[in-house]
XYZ file of C-alpha atoms in Angstrom:
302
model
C 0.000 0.000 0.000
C 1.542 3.367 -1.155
C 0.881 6.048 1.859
C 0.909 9.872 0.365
C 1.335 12.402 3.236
C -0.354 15.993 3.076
C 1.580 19.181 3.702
C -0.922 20.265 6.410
C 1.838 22.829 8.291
C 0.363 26.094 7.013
C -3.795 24.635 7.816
C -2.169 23.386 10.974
C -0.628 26.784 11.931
C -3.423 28.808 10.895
C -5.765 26.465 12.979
C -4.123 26.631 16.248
C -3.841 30.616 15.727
C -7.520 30.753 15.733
C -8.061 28.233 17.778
C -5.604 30.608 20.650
C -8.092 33.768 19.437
C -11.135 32.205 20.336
C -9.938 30.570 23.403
C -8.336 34.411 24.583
C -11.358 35.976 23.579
C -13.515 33.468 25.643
C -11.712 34.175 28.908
C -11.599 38.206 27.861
C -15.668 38.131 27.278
C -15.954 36.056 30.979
C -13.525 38.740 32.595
C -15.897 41.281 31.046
C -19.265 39.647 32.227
C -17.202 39.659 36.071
C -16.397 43.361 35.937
C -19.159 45.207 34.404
C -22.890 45.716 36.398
C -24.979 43.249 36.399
C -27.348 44.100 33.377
C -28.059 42.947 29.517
C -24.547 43.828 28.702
C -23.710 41.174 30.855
C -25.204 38.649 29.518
C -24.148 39.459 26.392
C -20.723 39.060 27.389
C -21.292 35.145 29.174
C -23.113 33.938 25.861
C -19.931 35.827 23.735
C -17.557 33.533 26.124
C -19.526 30.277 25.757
C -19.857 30.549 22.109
C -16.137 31.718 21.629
C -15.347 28.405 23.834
C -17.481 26.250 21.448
C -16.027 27.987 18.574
C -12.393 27.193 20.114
C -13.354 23.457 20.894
C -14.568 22.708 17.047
C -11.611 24.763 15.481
C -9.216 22.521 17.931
C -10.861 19.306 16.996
C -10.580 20.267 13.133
C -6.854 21.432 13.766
C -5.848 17.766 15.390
C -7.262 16.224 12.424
C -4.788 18.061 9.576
C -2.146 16.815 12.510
C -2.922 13.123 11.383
C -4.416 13.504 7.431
C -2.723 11.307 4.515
C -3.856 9.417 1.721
C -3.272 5.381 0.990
C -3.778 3.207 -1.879
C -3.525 -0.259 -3.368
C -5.588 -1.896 -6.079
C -8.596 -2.570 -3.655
C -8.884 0.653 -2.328
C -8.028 4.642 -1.712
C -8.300 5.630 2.066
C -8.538 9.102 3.040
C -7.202 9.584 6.912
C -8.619 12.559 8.303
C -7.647 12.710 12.346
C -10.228 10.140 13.390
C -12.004 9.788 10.463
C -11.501 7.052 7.739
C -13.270 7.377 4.246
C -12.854 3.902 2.143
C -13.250 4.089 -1.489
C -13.263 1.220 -3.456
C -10.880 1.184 -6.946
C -14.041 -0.425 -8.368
C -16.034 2.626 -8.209
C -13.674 5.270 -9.104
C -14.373 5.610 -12.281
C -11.501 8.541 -13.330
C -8.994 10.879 -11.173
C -8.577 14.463 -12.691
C -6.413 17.690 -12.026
C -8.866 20.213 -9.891
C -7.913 23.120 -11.938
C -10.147 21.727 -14.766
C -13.878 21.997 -13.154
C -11.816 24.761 -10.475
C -14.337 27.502 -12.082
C -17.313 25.719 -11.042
C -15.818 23.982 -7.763
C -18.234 25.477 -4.718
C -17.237 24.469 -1.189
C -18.607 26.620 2.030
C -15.833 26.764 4.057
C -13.956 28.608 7.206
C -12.011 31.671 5.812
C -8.585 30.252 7.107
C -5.579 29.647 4.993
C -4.807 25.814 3.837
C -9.188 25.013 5.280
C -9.980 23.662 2.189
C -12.164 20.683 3.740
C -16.133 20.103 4.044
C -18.875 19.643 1.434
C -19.237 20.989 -1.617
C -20.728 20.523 -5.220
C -19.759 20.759 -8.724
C -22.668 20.961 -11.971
C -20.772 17.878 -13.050
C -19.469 15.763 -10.674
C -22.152 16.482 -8.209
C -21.527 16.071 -4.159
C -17.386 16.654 -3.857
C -16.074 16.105 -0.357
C -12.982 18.004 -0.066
C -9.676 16.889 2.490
C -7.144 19.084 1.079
C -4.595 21.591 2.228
C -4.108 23.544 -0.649
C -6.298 25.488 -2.756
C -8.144 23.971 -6.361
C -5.642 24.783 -8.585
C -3.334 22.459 -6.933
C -6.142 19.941 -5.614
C -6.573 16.248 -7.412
C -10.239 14.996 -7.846
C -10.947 11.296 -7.162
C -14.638 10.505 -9.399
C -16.733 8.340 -8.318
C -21.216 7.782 -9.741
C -22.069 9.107 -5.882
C -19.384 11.089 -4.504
C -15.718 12.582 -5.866
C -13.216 13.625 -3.605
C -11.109 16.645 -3.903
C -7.271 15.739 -2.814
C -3.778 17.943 -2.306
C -1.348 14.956 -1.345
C 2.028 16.503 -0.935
C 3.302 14.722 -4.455
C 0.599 15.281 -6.856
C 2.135 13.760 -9.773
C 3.640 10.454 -8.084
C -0.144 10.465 -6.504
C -1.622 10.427 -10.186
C 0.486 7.661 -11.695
C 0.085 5.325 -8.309
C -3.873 5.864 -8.767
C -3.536 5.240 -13.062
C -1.154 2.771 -12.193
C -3.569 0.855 -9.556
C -6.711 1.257 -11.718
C -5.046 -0.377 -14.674
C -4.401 -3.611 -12.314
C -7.878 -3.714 -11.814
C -9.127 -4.857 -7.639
C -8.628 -8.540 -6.507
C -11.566 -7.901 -3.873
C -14.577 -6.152 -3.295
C -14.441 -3.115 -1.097
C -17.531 -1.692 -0.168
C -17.443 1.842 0.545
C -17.285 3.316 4.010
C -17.177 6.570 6.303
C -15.630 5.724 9.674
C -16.414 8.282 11.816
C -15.361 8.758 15.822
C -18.113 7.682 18.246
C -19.483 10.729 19.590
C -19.693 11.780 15.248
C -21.942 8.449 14.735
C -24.701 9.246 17.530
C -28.062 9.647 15.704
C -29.520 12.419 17.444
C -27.097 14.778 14.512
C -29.011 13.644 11.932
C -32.279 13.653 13.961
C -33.779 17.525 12.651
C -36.622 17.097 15.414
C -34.661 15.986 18.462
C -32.477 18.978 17.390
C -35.079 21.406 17.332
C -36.518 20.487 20.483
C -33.145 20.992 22.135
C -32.003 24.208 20.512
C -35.153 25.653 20.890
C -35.323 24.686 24.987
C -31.832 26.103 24.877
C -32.530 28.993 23.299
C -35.865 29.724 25.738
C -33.667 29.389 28.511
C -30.915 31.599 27.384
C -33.327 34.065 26.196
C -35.167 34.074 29.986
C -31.525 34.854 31.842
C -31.505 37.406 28.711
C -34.386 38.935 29.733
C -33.898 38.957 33.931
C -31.011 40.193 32.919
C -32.027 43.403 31.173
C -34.399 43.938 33.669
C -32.184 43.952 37.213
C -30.441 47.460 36.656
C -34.107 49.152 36.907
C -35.648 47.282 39.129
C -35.982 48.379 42.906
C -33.926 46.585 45.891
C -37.474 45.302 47.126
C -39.303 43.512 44.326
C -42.979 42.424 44.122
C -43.057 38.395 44.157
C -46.228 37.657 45.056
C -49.889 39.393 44.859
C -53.373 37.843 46.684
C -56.458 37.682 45.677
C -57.276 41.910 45.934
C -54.379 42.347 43.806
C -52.133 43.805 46.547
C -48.353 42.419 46.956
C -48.395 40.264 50.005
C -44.621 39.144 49.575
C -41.645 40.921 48.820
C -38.096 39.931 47.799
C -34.530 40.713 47.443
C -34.254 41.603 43.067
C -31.731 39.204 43.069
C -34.807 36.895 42.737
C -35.310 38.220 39.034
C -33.044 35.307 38.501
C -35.108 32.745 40.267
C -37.246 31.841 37.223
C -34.466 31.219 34.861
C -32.464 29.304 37.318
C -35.289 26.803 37.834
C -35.635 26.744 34.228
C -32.369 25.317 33.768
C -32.354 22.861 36.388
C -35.315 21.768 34.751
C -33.573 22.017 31.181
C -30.615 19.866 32.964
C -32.994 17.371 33.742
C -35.031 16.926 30.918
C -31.670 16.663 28.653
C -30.494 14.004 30.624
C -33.219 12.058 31.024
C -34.445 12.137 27.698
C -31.036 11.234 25.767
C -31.252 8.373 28.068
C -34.888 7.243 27.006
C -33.483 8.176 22.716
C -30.389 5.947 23.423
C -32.702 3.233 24.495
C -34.959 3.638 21.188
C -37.657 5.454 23.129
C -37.406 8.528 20.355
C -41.162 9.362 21.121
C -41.090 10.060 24.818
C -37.753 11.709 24.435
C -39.657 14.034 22.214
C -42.080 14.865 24.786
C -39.561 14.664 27.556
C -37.942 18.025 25.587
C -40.974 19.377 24.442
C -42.438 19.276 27.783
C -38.960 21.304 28.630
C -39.424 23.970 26.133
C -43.182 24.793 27.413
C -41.702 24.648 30.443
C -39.387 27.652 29.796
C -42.389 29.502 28.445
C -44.058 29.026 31.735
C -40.884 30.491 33.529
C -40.909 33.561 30.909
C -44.679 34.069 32.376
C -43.521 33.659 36.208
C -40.789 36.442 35.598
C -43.071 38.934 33.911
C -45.056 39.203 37.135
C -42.054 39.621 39.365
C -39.968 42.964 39.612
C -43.165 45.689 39.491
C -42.468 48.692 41.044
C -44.224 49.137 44.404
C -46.154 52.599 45.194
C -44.367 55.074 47.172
C-alpha cells in the first residue's frame, strides 16, 4: 500500500492561531461579564464567552485532524485519513482521477475563511456532491470521481499520486471493497441527523438563554425590594430581594438539565417518542418560567 502524506503545516498553523483567538477571547468576554454591572450587557458578554469556547473546541478538533491527514492506496482501495475519520473508497467505483484546476471555475465548497481550510462539502454541476480533504487550494487539488461522490485531494506529491492511482486502476481490484465513512463515536450518535430531536433541544436552549436574557435586562431598573407575590385583591403580600429576578431562569435550567439528561437516556434506548415529549415538555416549560418572571420585579407605590 503506497501512503501519500499531506503538507498540512500552514492549515495546521493557521488552525491553532484561531483556535488561541477564540480561546483568549472566551476568557476576555468572561472577565468582562465579572467586571461590568450586572445588566443585559452582561449577559451578552457570558453567551460571547460560551460561544467563543465552542467555537475554540470545534476549530481545535478540526486542527488535530490536519495533525494526522494522509492518503493510501492499493488496487482494492483509496483511504482518506482525516484525524479520526476514515473514508474507504473502493478502486471499483472510481471511475476517473482528474487535475482540480479543470472543473476549479465551477468547484463550490462553504468553508472557514482560514488559509490551507480547504475541507467540508461541496458541489460541482458535473461531478455532483465533492467532499474536499485538502490543504491547498483547487488549482493544486486532485479529484478522485466516483457515480455518488468525488473527492477533492492535495497529497504533498501530486504527480507520483496520479500515476500510483492510473497505475492501480489499470491492475484492476482482486476484492470487493464496499465503501465506508468511519467516523469517531461521539460523530456516529443519531440524534445529529435527527432535525426534530435537534429542534426540540435548541429551541429549549434557546428559551432558557433568552429568559436569563431577559432577567437580565431587567435587574439594573428594578428596585432593591421587588414584588413576588400578589393575593387575591391584587395587593403584593410578599416581597423579595431583586436578586430573585433570577429565580425563574435558574429553575428553568435545572429543569432544562434534567429533561436533557433524562431524555437522551430514554433516545439511546430507542424510546425517540417520549424523548420528544420529555424536551418538548422542557421547552413549554421555559415559556411558563418567561410568564412567572413577567409578574415579578413591578415597582411598588411610594
Amino acid at each position: 500500500m503506497n501512503v501519500f502524506e499531506v503538507d498540512s503545516r500552514l492549515a495546521f498553523t493557521s488552525g491553532v492561531i484561531a483556535t488561541v483567538i477564540a480561546v483568549f477571547g472566551a476568557i476576555a468576554s468572561a472577565i468582562a461579564a465579572a467586571l461590568v454591572p450586572l445588566s443585559g450587557l452582561t449577559f451578552l458578554f457570558v453567551v460571547s464567552a460560551i460561544a467563543l469556547l465552542a467555537l475554540a473546541i470545534w476549530l481545535g478538533y478540526h486542527t488535530y485532524q490536519l495533525a494526522y491527514a494522509s492518503y493510501s492506496l492499493d488496487r482494492n482501495a483509496f483511504v482518506i485519513r482525516w484525524g479520526a475519520l476514515r473514508e474507504v473508497v473502493p478502486m471499483g467505483d472510481v471511475q476517473r482521477v482528474i487535475a482540480a484546476e479543470e472543473v476549479a471555475d465551477e468547484l463550490r465548497l462553504l468553508r472557514v475563511p482560514l488559509p490551507g481550510w480547504w475541507f467540508g462539502v461541496g458541489s460541482h454541476p458535473a461531478l455532483g456532491k465533492v467532499r474536499f480533504y485538502a490543504t491547498e487550494p483547487p488549482e493544486q487539488q486532485i479529484i478522485v470521481v466516483t457515480p455518488e461522490c468525488s473527492y477533492a485531494v492535495s497529497p504533498y506529491d501530486g504527480e507520483a499520486f496520479s500515476d500510483a492511482f492510473r497505475i492501480r486502476l489499470e491492475m484492476r481490484p482482486t476484492q470487493n471493497v464496499t465503501h465506508a465513512r468511519l467516523l469517531p463515536g461521539f460523530a456516529n450518535w443519531r440524534i445529529w441527523r435527527d432535525k426534530t430531536a435537534l429542534t426540540l433541544l435548541i429551541l429549549a436552549v434557546a428559551l432558557n438563554l433568552a429568559l436569563f436574557g431577559f432577567s437580565a435586562m431587567r435587574f439594573p431598573a428594578a428596585s432593591a425590594q421587588i414584588a413576588l407575590h400578589f393575593d387575591a385583591s391584587g395587593s403584593v403580600d410578599r416581597l423579595g430581594e431583586k436578586s430573585q429576578l433570577f429565580v425563574p431562569p435558574a429553575l428553568g435550567l435545572i429543569t432544562l438539565a434534567i429533561s436533557l439528561v433524562a431524555g437522551l437516556g430514554l433516545y439511546r434506548k430507542g424510546e425517540t417518542l417520549a424523548a420528544f415529549m420529555i424536551w418538548g415538555g422542557s421547552a413549554a416549560t421555559q415559556l411558563l418560567f418567561f410568564v412567572a418572571a413577567l409578574t415579578l420585579g413591578f415597582t411598588l407605590p411610594s
